[in-house]
GROMACS .gro file of C-alpha atoms in nm:
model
  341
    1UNK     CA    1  -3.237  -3.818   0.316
    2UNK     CA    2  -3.053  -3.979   0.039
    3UNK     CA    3  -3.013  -3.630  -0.165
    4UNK     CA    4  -2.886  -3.422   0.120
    5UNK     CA    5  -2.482  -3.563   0.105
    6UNK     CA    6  -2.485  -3.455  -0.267
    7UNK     CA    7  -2.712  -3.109  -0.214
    8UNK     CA    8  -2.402  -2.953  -0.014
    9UNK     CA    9  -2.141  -3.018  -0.236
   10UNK     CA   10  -2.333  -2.912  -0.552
   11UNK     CA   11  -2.406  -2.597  -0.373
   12UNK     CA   12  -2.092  -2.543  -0.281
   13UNK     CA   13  -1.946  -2.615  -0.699
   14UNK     CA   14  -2.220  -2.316  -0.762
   15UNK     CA   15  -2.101  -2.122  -0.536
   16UNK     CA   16  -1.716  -2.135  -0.699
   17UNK     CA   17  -1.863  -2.135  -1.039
   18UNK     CA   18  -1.987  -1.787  -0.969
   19UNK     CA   19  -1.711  -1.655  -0.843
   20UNK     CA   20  -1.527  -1.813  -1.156
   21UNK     CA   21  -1.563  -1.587  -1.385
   22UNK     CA   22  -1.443  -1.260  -1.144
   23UNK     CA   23  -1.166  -1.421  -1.020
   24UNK     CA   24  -1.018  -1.527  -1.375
   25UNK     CA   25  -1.081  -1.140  -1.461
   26UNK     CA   26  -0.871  -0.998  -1.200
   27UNK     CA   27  -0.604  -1.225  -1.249
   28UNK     CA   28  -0.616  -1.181  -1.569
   29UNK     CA   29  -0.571  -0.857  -1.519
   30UNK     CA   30  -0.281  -0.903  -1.249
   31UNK     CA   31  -0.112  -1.172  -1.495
   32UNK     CA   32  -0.131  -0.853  -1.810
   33UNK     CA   33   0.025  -0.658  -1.572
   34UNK     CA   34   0.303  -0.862  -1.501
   35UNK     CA   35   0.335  -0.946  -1.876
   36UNK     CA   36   0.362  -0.544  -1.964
   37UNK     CA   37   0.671  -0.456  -1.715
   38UNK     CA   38   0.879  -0.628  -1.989
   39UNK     CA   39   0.830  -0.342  -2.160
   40UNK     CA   40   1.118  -0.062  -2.139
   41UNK     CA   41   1.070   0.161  -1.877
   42UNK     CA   42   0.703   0.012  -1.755
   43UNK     CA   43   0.916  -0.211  -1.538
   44UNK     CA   44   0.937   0.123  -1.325
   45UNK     CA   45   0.608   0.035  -1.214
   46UNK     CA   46   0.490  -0.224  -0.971
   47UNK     CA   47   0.243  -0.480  -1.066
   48UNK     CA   48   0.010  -0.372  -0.792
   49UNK     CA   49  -0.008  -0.025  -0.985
   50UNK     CA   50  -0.042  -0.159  -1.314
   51UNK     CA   51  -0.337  -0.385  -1.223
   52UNK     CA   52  -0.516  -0.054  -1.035
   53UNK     CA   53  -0.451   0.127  -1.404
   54UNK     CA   54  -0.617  -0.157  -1.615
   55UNK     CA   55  -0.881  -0.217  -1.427
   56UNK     CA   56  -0.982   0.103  -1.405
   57UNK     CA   57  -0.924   0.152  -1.795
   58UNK     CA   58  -1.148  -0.154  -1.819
   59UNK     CA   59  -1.458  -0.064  -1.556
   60UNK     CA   60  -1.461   0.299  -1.751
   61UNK     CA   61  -1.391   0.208  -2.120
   62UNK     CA   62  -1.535  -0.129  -2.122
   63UNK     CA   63  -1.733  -0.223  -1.865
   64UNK     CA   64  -1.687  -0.558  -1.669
   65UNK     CA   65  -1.985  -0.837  -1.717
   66UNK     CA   66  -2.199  -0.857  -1.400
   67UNK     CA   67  -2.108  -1.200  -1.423
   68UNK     CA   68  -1.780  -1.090  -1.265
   69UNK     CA   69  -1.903  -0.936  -0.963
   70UNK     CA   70  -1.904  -1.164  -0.739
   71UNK     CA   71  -1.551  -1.249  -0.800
   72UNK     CA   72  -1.439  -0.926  -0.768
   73UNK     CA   73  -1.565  -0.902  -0.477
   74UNK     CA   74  -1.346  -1.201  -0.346
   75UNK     CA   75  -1.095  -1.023  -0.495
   76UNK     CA   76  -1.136  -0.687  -0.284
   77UNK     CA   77  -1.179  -0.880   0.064
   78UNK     CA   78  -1.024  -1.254   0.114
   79UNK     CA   79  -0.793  -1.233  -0.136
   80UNK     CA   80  -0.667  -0.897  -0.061
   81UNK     CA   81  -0.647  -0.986   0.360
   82UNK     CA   82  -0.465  -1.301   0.260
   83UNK     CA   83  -0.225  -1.121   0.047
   84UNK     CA   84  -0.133  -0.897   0.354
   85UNK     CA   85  -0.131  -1.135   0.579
   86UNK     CA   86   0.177  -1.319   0.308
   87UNK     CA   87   0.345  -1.018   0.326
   88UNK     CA   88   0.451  -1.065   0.726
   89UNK     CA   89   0.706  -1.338   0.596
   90UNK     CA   90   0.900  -1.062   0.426
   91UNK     CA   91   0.977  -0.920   0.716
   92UNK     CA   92   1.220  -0.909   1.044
   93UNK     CA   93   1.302  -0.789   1.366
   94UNK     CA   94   1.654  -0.784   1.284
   95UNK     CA   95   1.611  -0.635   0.947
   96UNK     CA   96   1.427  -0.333   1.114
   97UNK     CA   97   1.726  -0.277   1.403
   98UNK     CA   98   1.988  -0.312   1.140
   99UNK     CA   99   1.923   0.123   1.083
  100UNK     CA  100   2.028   0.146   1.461
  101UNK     CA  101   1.812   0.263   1.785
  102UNK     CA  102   1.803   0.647   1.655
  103UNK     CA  103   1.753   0.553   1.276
  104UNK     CA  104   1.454   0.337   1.377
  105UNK     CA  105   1.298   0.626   1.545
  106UNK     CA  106   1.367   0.873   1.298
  107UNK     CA  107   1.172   0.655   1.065
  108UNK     CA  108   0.870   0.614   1.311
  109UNK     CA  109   0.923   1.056   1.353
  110UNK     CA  110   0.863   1.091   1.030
  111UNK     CA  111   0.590   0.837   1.006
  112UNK     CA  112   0.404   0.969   1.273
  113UNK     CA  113   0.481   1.346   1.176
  114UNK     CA  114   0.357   1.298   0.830
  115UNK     CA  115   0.014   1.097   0.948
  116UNK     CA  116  -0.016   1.428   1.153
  117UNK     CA  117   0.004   1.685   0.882
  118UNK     CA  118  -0.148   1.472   0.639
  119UNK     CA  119  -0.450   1.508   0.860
  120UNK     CA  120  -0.408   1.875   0.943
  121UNK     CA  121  -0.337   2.017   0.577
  122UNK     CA  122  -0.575   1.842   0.470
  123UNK     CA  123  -0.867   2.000   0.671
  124UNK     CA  124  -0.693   2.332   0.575
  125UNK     CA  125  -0.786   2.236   0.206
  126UNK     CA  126  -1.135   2.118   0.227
  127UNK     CA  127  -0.995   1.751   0.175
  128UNK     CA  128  -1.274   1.495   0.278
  129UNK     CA  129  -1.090   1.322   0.610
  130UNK     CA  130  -1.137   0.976   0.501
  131UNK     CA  131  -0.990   1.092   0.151
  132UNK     CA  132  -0.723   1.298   0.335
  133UNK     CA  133  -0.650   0.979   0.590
  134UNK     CA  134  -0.581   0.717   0.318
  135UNK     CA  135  -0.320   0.994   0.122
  136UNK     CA  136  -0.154   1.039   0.491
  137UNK     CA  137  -0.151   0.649   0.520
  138UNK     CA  138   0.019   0.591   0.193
  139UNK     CA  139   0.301   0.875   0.116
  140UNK     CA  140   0.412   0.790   0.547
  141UNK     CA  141   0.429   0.404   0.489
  142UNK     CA  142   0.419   0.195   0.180
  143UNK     CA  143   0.212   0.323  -0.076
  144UNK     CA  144  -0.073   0.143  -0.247
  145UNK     CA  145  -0.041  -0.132   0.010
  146UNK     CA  146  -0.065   0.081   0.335
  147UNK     CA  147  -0.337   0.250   0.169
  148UNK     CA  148  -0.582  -0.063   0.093
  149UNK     CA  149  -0.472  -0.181   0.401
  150UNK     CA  150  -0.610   0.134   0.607
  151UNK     CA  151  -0.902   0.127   0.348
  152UNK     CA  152  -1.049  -0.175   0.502
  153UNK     CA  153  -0.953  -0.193   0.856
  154UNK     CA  154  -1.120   0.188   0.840
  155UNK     CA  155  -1.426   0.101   0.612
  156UNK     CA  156  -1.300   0.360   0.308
  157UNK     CA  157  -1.413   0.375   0.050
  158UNK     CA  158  -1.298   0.245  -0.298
  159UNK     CA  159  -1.322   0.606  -0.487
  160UNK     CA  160  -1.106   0.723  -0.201
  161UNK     CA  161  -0.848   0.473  -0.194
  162UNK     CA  162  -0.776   0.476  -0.589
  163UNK     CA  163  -0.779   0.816  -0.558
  164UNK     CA  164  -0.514   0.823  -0.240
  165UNK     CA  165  -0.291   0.540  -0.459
  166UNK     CA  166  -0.282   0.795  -0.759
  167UNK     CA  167  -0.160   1.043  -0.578
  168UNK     CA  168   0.144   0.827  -0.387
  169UNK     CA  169   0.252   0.645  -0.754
  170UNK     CA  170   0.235   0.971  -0.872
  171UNK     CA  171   0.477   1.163  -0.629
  172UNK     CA  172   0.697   0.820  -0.539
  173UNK     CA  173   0.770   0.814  -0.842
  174UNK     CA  174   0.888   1.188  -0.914
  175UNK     CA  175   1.121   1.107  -0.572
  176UNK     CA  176   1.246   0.797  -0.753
  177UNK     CA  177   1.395   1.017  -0.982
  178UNK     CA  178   1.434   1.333  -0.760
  179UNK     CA  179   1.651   1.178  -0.464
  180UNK     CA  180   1.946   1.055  -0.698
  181UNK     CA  181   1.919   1.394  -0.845
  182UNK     CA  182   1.945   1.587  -0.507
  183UNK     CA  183   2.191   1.334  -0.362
  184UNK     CA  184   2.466   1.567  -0.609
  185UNK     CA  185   2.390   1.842  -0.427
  186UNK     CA  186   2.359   1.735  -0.122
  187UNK     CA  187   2.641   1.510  -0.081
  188UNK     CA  188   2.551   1.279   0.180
  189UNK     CA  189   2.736   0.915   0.278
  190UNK     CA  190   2.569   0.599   0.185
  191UNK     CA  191   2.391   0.526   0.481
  192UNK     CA  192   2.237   0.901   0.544
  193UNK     CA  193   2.157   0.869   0.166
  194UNK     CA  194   1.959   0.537   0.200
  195UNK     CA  195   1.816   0.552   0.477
  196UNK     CA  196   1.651   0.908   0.360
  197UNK     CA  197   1.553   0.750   0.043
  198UNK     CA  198   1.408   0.436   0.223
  199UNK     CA  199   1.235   0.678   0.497
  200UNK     CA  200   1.052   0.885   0.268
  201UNK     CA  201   0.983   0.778  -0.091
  202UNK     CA  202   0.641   0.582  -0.105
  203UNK     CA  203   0.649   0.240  -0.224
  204UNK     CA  204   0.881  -0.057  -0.201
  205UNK     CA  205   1.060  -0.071  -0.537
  206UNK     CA  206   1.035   0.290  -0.589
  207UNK     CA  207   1.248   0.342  -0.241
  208UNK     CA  208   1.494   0.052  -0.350
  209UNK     CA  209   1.557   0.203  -0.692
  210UNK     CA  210   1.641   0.528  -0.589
  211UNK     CA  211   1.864   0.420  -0.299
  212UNK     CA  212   2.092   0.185  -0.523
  213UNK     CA  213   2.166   0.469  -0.733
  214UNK     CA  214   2.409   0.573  -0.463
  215UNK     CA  215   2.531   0.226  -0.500
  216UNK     CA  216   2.534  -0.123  -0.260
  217UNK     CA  217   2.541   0.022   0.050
  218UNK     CA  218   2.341   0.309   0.006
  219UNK     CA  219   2.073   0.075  -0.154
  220UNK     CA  220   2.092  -0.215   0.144
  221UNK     CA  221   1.990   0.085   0.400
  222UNK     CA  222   1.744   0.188   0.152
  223UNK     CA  223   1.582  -0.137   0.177
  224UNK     CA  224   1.619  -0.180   0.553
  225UNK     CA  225   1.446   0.161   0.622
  226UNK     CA  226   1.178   0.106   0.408
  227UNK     CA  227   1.114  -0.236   0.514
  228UNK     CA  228   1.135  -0.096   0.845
  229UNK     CA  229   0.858   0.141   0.778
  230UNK     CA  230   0.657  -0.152   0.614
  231UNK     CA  231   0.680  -0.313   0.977
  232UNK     CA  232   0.524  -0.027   1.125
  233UNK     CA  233   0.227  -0.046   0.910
  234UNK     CA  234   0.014  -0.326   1.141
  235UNK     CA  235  -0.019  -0.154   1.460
  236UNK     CA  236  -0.067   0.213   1.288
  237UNK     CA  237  -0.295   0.086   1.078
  238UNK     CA  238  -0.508  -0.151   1.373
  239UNK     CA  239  -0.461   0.225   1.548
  240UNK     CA  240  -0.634   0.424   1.288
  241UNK     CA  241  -0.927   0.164   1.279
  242UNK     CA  242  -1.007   0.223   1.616
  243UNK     CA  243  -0.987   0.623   1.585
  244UNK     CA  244  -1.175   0.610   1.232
  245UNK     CA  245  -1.504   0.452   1.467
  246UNK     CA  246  -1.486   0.729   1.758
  247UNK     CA  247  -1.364   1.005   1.576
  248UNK     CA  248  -1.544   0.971   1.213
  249UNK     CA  249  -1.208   0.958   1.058
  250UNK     CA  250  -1.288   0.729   0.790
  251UNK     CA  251  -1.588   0.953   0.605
  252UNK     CA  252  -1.758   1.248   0.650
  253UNK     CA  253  -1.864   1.318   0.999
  254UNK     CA  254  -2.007   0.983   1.019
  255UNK     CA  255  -1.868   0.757   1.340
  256UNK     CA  256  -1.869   0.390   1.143
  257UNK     CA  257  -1.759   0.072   1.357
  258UNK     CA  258  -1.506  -0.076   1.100
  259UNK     CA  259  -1.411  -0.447   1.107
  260UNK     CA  260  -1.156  -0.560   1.311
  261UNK     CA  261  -0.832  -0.629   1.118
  262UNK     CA  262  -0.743  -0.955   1.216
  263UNK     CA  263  -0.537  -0.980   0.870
  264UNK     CA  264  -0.301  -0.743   0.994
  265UNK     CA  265  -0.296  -0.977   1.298
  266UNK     CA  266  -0.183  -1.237   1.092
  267UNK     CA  267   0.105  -1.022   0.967
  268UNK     CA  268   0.264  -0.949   1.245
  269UNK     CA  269   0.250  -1.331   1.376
  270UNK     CA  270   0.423  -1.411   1.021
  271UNK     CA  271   0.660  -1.141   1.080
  272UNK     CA  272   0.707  -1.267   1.441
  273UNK     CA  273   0.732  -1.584   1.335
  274UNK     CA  274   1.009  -1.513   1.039
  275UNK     CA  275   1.240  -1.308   1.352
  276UNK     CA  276   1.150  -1.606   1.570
  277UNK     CA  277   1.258  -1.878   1.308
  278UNK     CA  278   1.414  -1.729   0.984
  279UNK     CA  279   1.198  -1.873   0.705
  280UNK     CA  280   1.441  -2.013   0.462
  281UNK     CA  281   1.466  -1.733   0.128
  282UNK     CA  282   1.374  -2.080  -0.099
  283UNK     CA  283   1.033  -2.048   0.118
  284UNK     CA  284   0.993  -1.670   0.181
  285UNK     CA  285   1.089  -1.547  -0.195
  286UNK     CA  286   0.788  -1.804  -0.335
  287UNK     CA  287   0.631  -1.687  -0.083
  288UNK     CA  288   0.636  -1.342  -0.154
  289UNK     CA  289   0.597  -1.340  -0.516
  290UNK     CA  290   0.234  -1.488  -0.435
  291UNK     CA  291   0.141  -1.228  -0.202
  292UNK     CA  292   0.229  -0.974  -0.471
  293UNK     CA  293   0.008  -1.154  -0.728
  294UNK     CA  294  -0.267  -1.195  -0.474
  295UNK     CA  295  -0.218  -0.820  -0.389
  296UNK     CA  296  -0.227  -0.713  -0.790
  297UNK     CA  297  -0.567  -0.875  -0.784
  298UNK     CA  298  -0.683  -0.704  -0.528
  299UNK     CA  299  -0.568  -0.381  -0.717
  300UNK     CA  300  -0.748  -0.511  -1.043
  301UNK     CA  301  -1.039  -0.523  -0.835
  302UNK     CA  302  -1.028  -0.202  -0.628
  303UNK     CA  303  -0.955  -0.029  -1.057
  304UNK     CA  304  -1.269  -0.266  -1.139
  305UNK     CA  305  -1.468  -0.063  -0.891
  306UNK     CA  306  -1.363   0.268  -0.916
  307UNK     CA  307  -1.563   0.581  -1.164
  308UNK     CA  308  -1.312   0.801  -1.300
  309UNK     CA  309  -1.634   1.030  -1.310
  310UNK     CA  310  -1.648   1.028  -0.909
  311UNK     CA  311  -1.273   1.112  -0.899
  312UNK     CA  312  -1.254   1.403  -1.085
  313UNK     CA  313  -1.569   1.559  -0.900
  314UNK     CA  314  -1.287   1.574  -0.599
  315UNK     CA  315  -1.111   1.845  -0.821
  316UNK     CA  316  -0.728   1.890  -0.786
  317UNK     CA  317  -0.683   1.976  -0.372
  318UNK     CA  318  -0.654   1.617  -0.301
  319UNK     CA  319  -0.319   1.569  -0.540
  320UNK     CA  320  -0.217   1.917  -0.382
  321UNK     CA  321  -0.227   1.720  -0.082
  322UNK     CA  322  -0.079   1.461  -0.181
  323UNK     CA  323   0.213   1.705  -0.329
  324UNK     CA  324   0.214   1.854  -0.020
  325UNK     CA  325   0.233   1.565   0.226
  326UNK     CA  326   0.509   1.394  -0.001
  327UNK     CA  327   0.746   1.737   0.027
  328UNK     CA  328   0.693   1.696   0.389
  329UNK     CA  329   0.783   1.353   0.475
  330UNK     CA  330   1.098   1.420   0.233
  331UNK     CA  331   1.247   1.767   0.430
  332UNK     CA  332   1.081   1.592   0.779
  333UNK     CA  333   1.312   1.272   0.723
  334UNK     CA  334   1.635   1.490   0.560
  335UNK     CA  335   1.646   1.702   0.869
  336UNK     CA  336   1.618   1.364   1.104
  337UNK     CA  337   1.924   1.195   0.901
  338UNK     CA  338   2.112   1.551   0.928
  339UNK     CA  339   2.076   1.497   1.322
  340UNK     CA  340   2.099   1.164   1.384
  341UNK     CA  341   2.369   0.966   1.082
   0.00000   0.00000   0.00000
C-alpha cells in the first residue's frame, strides 16, 4: 500500500522522459527554422515550411534516433490539434465581413469551386484521391495548415500530406511573385487587387506579401480575404471528414471512419469567442506566435516521417495538379472580383 502514491508519479516522470528526447528534436528543429529566416530572402518562407524541409532533410540524410519516436509522435497529434485549436484567437467575425456580403461569397465560390476541380482533375490524372484531396484542401484555403488539418480529421496519410504541402509552397510562392507582376497589366484598384491576392494565393504570409505590394490598402484586404478564407477552414474541413468515411475520399477505395475533429471544434469556439469578446492584441499576438511554434513542430514532425523515396514513386502528375488547381483558383477568383468589386 505504502508504494502505490509514489508508483503513479514515477510512471508518469517515465512516461515524459520518453517523450523527452522527440519533443526537444522537433523543436529544435522548429527553433533552427526560426533562426534561418534571418537569412536574406529565407524570410520568404514560413517557419511551418522550413521545419517540413529540415526534417525531412534530417529523416532522409540522417536518420532520427528511435529514441525520438515517441516524441514525434506527440508532435504529429496533441501538439499539432493544440496548435490549431490557438489559431481560432486570430480570428473574427468582423474581420471576415469587412470584404462585404458579395466579397465573402466570392471567396467561399472560389473555395468551394477549387475543392471541386481539385477533386475532378485529379481523377482525370490518375492522382490517388486522398493525395488529390489534401492538394485541393491546401491551394483553396491556407496552405500547409489546411492541409495537416484535413490530414487528420480525414486519416491521410503523412507521404500524402508532405507531398500536398510541396506542391502549395511551391505554387504560393510563384503567385507571391506573379500577382504584383500581373497587377501592371491588369490594372485593378486596391481592394479588387487584395482581395484577389488574399482569395487565391495559398498561405498566410505569402497572400499578405503579395497584396502590400499594391500598397496599405490593397494589403489590409489582402489580409482580410485570406483570413476570411482561414475561417472557412473548420466546417470544410469537419465536412470532408465525414465524406472521406462514406465515400473513401481519404485513400484508395478504402471507406476509413476518421476521428472526429474536435480540435477544429475548439477553433471555432476561440474564434467565436475572439468576435464575442475581442481578445486584447497584447493576448492574441503571444498568443499566436505560440500556435505558430507549436504548428512548426508539428511540421518537423510530419518532415521527420516522411521518405523522399515514397514521394517520388508518385511521379510528377501530382505537382501537375497542383499547377493546375493553383491556375484555377487564381482565373476562378479574378473573374469573381471582375463581377463583384
Amino acid at each position: 500500500m505504502s508504494d502505490a502514491p509514489v508508483a503513479l508519479p514515477l510512471r508518469r516522470s517515465g512516461a515524459l522522459a520518453g517523450l523527452a528526447p522527440g519533443l526537444a528534436l522537433t523543436g529544435g528543429v522548429a527553433a533552427l527554422s526560426y533562426a534561418l529566416r534571418l537569412i536574406p530572402g529565407v524570410s520568404l518562407l514560413s517557419p511551418m515550411i522550413l521545419s517540413v524541409i529540415l526534417g525531412v532533410a534530417i529523416h532522409n540524410f540522417v536518420g532520427a534516433p528511435p529514441a525520438a519516436r515517441p516524441g514525434v509522435d506527440v508532435s504529429m497529434r496533441p501538439i499539432l490539434r493544440l496548435s490549431i485549436v490557438l489559431l481560432g484567437l486570430q480570428i473574427t467575425a468582423g474581420q471576415a465581413a469587412a470584404i462585404g456580403a458579395p466579397g465573402l461569397l466570392g471567396v467561399a465560390a472560389a473555395l468551394v469551386a477549387t475543392l471541386a476541380f481539385t477533386l475532378l482533375a485529379g481523377r482525370a490524372l490518375g492522382v490517388p484521391r486522398g493525395l488529390a484531396l489534401l492538394i485541393g484542401v491546401g491551394t483553396a484555403i491556407c496552405g500547409a495548415s489546411a492541409v495537416i488539418a484535413a490530414k487528420t480529421a480525414t486519416a491521410g496519410k503523412d507521404e500524402d500530406a508532405a507531398y500536398a504541402i510541396a506542391c502549395v509552397t511551391l505554387f504560393g510562392a510563384m503567385a507571391m511573385f506573379g500577382y504584383p507582376l500581373a497587377e501592371g497589366v491588369l490594372h485593378l484598384a486596391p481592394r479588387a487587387y487584395g482581395v484577389w491576392a488574399g482569395a487565391s494565393i495559398h498561405e498566410v504570409a505569402q497572400a499578405v506579401a503579395a497584396a502590400f505590394q499594391d500598397g496599405g490598402e490593397a494589403g489590409e484586404f489582402g489580409a482580410i480575404a485570406k483570413l476570411a478564407r482561414v475561417a472557412m477552414m473548420a466546417p470544410v474541413v469537419i465536412a470532408l471528414g465525414g465524406a472521406s468515411a462514406r465515400l473513401g475520399l481519404a485513400g484508395d477505395g478504402e471507406r476509413l471512419r476518421p476521428p472526429f475533429p474536435w480540435f477544429l471544434i475548439g477553433f471555432l469556439a476561440l474564434a467565436a469567442f475572439n468576435s464575442l469578446v475581442a481578445v486584447p492584441r497584447d493576448i492574441a499576438a503571444p498568443v499566436g506566435a505560440v500556435a505558430t511554434f507549436l504548428l512548426s513542430m508539428a511540421m518537423a514532425a510530419m518532415g521527420l516521417h516522411t521518405d523522399l523515396g515514397r514521394l517520388s514513386a508518385r511521379g510528377l502528375r501530382p505537382i501537375a495538379l497542383g499547377l493546375i488547381a493553383s491556375l484555377f483558383i487564381s482565373g476562378f477568383s479574378l473573374l469573381v472580383v471582375r463581377l463583384i468589386l
